[in-house]
CSV table of C-alpha atoms in Angstrom, one decimal:
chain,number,residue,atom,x,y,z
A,1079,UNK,CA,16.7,5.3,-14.6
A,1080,UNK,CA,13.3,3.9,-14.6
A,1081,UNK,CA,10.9,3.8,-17.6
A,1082,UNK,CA,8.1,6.4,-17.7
A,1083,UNK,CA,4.4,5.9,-18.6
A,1084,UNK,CA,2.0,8.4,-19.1
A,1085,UNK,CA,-1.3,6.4,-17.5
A,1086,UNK,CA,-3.7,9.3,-19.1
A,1087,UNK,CA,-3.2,8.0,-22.3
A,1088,UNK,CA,-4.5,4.9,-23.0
A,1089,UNK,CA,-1.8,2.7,-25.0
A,1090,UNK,CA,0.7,3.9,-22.4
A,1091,UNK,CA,-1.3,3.0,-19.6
A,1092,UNK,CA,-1.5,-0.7,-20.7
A,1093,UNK,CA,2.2,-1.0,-21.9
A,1094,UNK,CA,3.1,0.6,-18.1
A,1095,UNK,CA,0.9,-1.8,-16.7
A,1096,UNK,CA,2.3,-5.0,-18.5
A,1097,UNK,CA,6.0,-3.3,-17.9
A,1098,UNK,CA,5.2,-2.8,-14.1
A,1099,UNK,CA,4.1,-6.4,-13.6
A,1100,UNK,CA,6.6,-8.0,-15.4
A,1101,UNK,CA,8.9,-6.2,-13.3
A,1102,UNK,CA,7.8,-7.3,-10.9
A,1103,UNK,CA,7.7,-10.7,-11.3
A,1104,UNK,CA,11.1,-10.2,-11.6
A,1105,UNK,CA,11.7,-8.6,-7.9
A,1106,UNK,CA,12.2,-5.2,-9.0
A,1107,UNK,CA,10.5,-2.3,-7.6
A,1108,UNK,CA,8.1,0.0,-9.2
A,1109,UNK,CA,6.5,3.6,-8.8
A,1110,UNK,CA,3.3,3.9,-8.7
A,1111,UNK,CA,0.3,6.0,-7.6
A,1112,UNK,CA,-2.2,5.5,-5.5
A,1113,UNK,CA,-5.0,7.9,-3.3
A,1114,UNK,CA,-3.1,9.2,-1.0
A,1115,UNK,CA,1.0,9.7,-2.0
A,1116,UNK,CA,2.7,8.0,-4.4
A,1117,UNK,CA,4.1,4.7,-3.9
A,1118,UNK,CA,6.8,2.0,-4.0
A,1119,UNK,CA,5.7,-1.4,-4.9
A,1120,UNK,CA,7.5,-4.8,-4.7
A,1121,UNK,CA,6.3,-8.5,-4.9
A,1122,UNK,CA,4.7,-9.0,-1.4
A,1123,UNK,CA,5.7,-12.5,-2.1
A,1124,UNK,CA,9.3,-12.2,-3.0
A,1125,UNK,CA,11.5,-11.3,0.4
A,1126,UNK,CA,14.2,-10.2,-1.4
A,1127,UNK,CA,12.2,-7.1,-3.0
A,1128,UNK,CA,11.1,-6.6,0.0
A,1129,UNK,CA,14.4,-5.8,1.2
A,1130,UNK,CA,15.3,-3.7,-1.8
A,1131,UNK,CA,12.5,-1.8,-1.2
A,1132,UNK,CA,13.3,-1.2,2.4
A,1133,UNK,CA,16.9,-0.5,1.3
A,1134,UNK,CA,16.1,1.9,-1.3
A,1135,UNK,CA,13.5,3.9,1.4
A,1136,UNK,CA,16.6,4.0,4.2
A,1137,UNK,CA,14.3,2.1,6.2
A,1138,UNK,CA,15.0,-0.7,8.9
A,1139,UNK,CA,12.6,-3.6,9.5
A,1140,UNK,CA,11.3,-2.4,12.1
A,1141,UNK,CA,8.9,-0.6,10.1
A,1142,UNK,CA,7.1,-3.4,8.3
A,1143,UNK,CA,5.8,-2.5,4.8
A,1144,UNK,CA,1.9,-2.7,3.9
A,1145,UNK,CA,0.2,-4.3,1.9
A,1146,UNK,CA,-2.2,-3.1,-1.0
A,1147,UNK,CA,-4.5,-5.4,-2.7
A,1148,UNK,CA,-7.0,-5.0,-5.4
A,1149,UNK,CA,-9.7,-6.7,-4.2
A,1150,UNK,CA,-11.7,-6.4,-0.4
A,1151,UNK,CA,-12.2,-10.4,-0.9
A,1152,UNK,CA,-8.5,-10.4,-1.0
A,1153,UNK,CA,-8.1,-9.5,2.6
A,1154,UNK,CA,-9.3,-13.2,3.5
A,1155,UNK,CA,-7.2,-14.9,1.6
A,1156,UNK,CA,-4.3,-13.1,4.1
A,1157,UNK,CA,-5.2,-14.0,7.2
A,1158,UNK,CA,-7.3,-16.8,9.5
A,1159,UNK,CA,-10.0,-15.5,10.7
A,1160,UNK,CA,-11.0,-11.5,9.3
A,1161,UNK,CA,-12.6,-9.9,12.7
A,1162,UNK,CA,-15.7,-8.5,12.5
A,1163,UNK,CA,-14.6,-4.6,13.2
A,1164,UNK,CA,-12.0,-5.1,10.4
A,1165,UNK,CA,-14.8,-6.1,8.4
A,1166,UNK,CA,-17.0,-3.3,9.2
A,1167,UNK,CA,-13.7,-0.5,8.9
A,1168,UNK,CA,-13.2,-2.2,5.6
A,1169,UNK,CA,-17.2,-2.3,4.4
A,1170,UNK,CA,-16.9,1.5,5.5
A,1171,UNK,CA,-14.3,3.1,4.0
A,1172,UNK,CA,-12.6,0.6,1.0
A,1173,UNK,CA,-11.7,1.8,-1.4
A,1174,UNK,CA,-10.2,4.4,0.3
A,1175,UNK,CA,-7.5,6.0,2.8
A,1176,UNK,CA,-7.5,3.4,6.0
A,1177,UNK,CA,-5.0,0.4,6.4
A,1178,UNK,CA,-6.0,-2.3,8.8
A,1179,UNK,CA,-3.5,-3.8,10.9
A,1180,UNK,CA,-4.5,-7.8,11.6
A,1181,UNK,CA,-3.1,-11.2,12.0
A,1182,UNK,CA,-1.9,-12.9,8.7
A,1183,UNK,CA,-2.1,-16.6,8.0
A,1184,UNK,CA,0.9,-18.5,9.3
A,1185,UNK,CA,1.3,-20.2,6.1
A,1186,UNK,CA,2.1,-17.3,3.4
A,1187,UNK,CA,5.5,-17.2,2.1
A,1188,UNK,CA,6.4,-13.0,3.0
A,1189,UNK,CA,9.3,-11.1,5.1
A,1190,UNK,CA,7.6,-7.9,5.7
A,1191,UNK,CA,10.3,-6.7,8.5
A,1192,UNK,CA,9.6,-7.4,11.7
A,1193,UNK,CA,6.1,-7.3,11.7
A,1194,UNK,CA,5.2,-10.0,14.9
A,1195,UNK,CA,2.7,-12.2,12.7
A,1196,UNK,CA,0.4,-8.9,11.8
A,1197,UNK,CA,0.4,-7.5,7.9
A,1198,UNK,CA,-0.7,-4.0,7.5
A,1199,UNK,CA,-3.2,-3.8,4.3
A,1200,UNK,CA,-5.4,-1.6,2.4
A,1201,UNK,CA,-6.9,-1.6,-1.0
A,1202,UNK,CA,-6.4,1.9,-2.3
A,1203,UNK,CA,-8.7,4.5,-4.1
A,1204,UNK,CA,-6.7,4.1,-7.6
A,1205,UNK,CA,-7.8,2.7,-10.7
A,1206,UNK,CA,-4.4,2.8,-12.2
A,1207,UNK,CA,-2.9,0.5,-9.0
A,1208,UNK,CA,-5.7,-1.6,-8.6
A,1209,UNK,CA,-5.6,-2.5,-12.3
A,1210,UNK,CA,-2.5,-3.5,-11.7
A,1211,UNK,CA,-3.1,-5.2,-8.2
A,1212,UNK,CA,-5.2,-7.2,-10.5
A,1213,UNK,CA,-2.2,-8.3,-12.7
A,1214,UNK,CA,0.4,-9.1,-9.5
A,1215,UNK,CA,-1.4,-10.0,-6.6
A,1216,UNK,CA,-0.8,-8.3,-3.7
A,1217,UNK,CA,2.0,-5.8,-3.0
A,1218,UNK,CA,4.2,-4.5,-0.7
A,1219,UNK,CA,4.1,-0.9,-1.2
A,1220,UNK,CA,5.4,2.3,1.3
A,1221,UNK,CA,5.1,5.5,0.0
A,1222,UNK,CA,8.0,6.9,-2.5
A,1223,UNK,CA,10.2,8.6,-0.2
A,1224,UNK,CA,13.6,8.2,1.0
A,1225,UNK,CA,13.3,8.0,5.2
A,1226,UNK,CA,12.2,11.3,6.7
A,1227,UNK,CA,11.3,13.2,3.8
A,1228,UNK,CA,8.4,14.2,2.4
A,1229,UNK,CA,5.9,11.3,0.6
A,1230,UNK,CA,6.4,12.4,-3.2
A,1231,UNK,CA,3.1,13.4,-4.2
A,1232,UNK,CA,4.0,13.7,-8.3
A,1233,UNK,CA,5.0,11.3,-10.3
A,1234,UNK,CA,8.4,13.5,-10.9
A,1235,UNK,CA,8.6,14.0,-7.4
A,1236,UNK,CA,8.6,9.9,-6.5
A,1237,UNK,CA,10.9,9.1,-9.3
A,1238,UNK,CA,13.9,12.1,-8.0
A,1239,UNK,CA,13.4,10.0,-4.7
A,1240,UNK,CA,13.7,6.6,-5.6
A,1241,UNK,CA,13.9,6.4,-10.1
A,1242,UNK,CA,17.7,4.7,-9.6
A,1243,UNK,CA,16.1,2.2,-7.8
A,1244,UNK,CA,13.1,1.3,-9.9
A,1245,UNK,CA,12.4,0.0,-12.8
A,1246,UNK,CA,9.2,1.4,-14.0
A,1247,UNK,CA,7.5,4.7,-12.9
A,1248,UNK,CA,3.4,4.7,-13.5
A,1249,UNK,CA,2.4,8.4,-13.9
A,1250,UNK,CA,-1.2,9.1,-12.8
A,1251,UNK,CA,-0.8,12.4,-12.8
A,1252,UNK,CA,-0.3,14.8,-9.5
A,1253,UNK,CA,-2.1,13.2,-6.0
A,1254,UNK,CA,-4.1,16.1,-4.9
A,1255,UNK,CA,-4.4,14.6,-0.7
A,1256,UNK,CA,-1.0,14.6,0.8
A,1257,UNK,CA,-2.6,12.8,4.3
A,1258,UNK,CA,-1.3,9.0,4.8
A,1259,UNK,CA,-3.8,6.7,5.3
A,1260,UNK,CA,-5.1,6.5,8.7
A,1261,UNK,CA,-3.8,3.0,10.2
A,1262,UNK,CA,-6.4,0.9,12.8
A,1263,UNK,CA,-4.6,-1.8,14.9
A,1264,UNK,CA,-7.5,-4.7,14.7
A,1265,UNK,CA,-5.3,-7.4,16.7
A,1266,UNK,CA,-6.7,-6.6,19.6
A,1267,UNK,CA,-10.3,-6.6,21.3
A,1268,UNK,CA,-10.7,-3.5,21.2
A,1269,UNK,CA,-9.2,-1.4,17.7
A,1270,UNK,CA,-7.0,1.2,18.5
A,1271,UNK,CA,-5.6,3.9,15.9
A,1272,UNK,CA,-2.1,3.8,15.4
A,1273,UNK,CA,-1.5,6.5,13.3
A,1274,UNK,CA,-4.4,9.3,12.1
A,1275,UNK,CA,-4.7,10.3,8.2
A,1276,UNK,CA,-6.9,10.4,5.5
A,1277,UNK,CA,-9.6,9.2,7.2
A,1278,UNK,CA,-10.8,10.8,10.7
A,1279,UNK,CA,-11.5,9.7,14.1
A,1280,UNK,CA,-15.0,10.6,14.3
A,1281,UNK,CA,-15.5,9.5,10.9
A,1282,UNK,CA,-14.2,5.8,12.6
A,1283,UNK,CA,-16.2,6.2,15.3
A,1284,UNK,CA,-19.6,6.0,13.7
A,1285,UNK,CA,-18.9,2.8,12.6
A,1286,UNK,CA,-16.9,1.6,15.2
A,1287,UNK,CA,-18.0,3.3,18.8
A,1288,UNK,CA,-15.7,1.9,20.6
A,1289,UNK,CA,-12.2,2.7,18.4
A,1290,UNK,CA,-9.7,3.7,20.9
A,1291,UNK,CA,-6.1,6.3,19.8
C-alpha cells in the first residue's frame, strides 16, 4: 500500500511532497488532491506511467488523460501557438475548475492515449498539487477512481480505489465540490464545451460570447 501524508501538518507536507516527486521520477503513480476530486498523477513525460495509470483506472486510450500544471505560463511551453480564447478562458478562471482542450507541440515526448495531437490541461485551485507541480513539471492526472465509479473525493476514499497501485497518497483533507472540471474544446474556431462542471456556461459566456455546447 501506498505511503500516507498528512499535508495539514507542515513536516509531513514537505516529506509527502519530496516522497511524491521522487516517485515519480521513478514512473510510479501518486494520489493527490486537487479543487475539484481527488486525483491520480503520473509523469506526463514518462509513457509508460501513463499507461499504468490508465491501467490502474480500467481505462482505454481512448480517453486521453489531462494534464495539470502549476504555472498559467506553462501552458506555452505545451503547445505552438496558445489561441486567444484559450487565453482569455484561462486569464478568467485559472486557478480553478476549467480544462482547455488545445493543440500540443509536435515535439514533446508524451503518449497520452489517443489524443489526435490535442492535450487536455488545467492548472488546478490546490496549493498542495501545485507545490508539487512545481517540483515535477507537468502531470498526467485523471481523477482517483476505478472506471465508472464515483471520483474519490477523500483522501481515504482515493486510496481504497487505487492505494495498490500507488506509491504515495497526499492527504489534503476532504474536497468539499464533487463537480469535474468543466472541459472547453479550443481546437477549433469557434470553442465548444465538451463536457459541463465546475464552472458554468453562462459563467463562459461572459468571457467568451460566442462558446458553443
Amino acid at each position: 500500500m501506498a505511503d500516507v501524508f498528512d499535508c495539514s501538518d507542515p513536516d509531513q507536507r514537505e516529506a509527502g511532497l519530496t516522497e511524491a516527486a521522487m516517485a515519480l521520477s521513478r514512473g510510479e503513480l501518486v494520489l493527490l488532491p486537487t479543487d475539484t476530486v481527488y486525483g491520480v498523477a503520473a509523469d506526463a513525460f514518462t509513457p509508460a506511467a501513463v499507461t499504468r495509470l490508465l491501467a490502474a483506472k480500467n481505462r482505454g486510450r481512448n480517453m486521453p488523460v489531462p494534464v495539470l500544471v502549476g504555472e498559467a505560463s506553462t501552458l506555452a511551453g505545451l503547445v505552438v501557438v496558445v489561441p486567444p480564447v484559450a487565453h482569455q478562458l484561462a486569464e478568467a478562471f485559472w486557478p480553478g475548475g476549467l480544462t482547455l482542450v488545445v493543440e500540443h507541440a509536435p515535439s514533446l515526448a508524451w503518449d497520452l492515449g489517443d489524443a489526435e495531437g490535442t492535450v487536455a490541461v488545467r492548472l488546478p485551485d490546490d496549493d498542495v498539487t501545485r507545490d508539487l507541480l512545481r517540483r515535477t513539471g507537468p502531470l498526467a492526472v485523471s481523477s482517483a477512481n476505478r472506471s465508472g465509479r464515483p471520483a474519490g473525493t477523500t483522501a481515504a476514499e482515493a486510496a481504497y480505489q487505487l492505494g495498490e497501485h500507488a506509491a504515495v497518497v497526499l492527504d489534503g483533507g476532504p474536497r468539499t465540490g464533487s463537480a469535474p472540471s468543466t472541459i472547453v474544446d479550443c481546437t477549433a474556431p469557434t470553442p465548444r464545451v465538451l463536457r459541463l462542471g465546475a464552472i458554468s456556461l453562462e459563467q463562459l459566456r461572459e468571457v467568451v460570447p460566442e462558446i458553443t455546447d
